mmCIF file of C-alpha atoms in Angstrom:
data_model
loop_
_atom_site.group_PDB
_atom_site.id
_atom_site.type_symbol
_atom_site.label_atom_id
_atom_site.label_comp_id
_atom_site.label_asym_id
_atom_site.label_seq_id
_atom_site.Cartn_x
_atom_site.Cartn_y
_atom_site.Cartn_z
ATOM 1 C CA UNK R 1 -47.130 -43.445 -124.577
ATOM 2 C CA UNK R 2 -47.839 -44.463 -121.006
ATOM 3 C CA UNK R 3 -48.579 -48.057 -122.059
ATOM 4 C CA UNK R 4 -44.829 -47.902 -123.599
ATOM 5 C CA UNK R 5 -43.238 -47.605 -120.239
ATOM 6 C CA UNK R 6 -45.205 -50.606 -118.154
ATOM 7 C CA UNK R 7 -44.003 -52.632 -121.268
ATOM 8 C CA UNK R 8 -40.203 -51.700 -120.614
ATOM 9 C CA UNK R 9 -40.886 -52.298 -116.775
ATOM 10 C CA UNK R 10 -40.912 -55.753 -116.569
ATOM 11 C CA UNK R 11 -37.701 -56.065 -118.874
ATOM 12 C CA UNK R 12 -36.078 -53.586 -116.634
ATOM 13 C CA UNK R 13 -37.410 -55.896 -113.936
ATOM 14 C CA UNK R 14 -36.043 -59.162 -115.616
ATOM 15 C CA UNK R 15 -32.607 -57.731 -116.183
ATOM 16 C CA UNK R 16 -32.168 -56.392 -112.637
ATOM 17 C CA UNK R 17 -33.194 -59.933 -111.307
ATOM 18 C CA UNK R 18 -30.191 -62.045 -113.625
ATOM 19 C CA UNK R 19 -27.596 -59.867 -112.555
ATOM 20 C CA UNK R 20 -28.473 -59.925 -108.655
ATOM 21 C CA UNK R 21 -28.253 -64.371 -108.928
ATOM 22 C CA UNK R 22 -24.771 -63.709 -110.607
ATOM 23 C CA UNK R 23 -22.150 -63.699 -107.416
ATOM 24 C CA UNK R 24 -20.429 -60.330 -107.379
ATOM 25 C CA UNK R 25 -16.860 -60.631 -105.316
ATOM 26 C CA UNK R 26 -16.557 -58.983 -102.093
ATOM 27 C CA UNK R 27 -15.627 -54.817 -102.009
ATOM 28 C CA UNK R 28 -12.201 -54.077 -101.763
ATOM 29 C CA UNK R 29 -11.456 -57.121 -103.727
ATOM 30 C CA UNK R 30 -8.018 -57.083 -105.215
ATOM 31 C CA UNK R 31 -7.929 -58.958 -108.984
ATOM 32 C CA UNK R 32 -4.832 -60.554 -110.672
ATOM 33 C CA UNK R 33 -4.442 -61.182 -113.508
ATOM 34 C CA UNK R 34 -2.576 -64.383 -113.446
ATOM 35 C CA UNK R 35 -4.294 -67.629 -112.605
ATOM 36 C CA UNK R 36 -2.877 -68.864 -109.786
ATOM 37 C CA UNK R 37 -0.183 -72.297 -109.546
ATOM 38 C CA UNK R 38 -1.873 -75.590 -108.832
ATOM 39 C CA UNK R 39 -2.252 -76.379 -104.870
ATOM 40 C CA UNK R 40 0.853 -78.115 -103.305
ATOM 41 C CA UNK R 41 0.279 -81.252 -101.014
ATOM 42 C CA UNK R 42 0.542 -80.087 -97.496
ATOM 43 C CA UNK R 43 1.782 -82.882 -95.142
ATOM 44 C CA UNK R 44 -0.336 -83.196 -92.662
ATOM 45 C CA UNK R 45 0.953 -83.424 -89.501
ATOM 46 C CA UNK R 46 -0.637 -84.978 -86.227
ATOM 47 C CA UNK R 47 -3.775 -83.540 -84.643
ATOM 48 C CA UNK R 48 -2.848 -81.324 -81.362
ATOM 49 C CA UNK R 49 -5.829 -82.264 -79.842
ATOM 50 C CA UNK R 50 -9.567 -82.612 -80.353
ATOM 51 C CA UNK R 51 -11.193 -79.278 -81.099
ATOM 52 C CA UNK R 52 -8.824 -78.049 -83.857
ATOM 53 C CA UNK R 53 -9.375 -78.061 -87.698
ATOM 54 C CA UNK R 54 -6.911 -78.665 -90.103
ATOM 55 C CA UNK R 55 -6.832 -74.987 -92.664
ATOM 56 C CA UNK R 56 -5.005 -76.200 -95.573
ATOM 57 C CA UNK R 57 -2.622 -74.402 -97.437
ATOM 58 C CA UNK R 58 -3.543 -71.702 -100.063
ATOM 59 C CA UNK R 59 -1.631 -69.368 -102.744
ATOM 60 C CA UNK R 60 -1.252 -66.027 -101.421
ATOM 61 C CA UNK R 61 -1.039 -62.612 -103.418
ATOM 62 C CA UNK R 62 2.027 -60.568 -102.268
ATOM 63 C CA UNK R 63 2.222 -57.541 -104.595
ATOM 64 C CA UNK R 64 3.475 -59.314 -107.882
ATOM 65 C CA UNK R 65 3.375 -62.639 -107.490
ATOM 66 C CA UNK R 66 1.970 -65.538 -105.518
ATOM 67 C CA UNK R 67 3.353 -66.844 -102.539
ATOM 68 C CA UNK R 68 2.193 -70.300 -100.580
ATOM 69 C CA UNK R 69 0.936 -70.370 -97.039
ATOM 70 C CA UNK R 70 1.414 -73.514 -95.844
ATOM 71 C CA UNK R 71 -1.389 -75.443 -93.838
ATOM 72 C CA UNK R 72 -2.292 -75.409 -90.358
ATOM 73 C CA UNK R 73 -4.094 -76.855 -87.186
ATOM 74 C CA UNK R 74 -6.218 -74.212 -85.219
ATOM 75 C CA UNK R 75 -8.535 -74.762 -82.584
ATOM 76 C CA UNK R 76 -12.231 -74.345 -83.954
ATOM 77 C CA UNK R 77 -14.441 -71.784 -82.920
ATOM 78 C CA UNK R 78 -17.247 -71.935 -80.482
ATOM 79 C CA UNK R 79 -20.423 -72.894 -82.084
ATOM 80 C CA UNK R 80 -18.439 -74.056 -85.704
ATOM 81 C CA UNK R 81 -17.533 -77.699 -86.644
ATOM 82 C CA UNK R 82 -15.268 -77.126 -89.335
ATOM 83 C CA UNK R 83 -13.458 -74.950 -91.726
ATOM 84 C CA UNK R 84 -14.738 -73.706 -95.357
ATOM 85 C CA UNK R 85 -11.660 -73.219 -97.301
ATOM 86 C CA UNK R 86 -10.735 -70.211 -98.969
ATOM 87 C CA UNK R 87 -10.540 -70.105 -102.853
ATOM 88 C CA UNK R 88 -9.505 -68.242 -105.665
ATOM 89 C CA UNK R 89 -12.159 -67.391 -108.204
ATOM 90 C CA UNK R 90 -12.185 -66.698 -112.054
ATOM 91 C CA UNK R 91 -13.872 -63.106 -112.600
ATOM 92 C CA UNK R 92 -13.991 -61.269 -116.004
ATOM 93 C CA UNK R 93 -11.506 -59.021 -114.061
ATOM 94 C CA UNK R 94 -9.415 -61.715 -113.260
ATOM 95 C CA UNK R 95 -9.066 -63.870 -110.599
ATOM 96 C CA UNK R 96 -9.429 -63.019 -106.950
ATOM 97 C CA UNK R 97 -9.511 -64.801 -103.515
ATOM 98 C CA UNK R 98 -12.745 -65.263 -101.033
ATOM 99 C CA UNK R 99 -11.663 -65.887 -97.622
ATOM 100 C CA UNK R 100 -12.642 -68.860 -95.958
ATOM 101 C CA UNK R 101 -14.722 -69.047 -92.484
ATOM 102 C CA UNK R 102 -16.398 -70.658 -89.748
ATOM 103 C CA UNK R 103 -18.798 -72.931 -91.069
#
């Protein structure tokens, strides 16, 4: 009976391990169920200076629908270079956004 158990151990083991590499999204996450609209072209307008990034636009969630944020220069961060982009991403819930940051 005891030698039942170790066997189930490293299956247990196994299955904990696959679902910790899939990426779980962030608590508090808010899903929708709607994919989101393709990405408009933001016009890029002249630098302001050196030490900004350029934080293109993204597709907002605003209670029942989505709403556009246009793009923007901001002045990096000490210790950064540049800017990851936010994203939306496809769950089995739906889809929901991951902020971008400081890379």
């Amino acid at each position: 009976m005891m030698h039942r158990t170790f066997r189930r151990v490293p299956v247990a083991l196994l299955l904990l391990a696959a679902a910790a590499c899939a990426p779980l999204p962030p608590p508090g996450v808010v899903y929708v169920s709607r994919r989101p609209p393709p990405d408009r072209v933001d016009v890029v307008v002249m630098r302001p200076g050196p030490g900004y990034a350029w934080v293109r636009g993204y597709w907002r969630w605003d209670r029942d629908d989505y709403v556009w944020m246009p793009g923007r220069w901001v002045v990096i961060e000490r210790g950064y270079r540049g800017w990851a982009p936010g994203r939306w991403v496809h769950h089995r819930r739906g889809w929901y956004w991951v902020e971008g940051h400081w890379r």
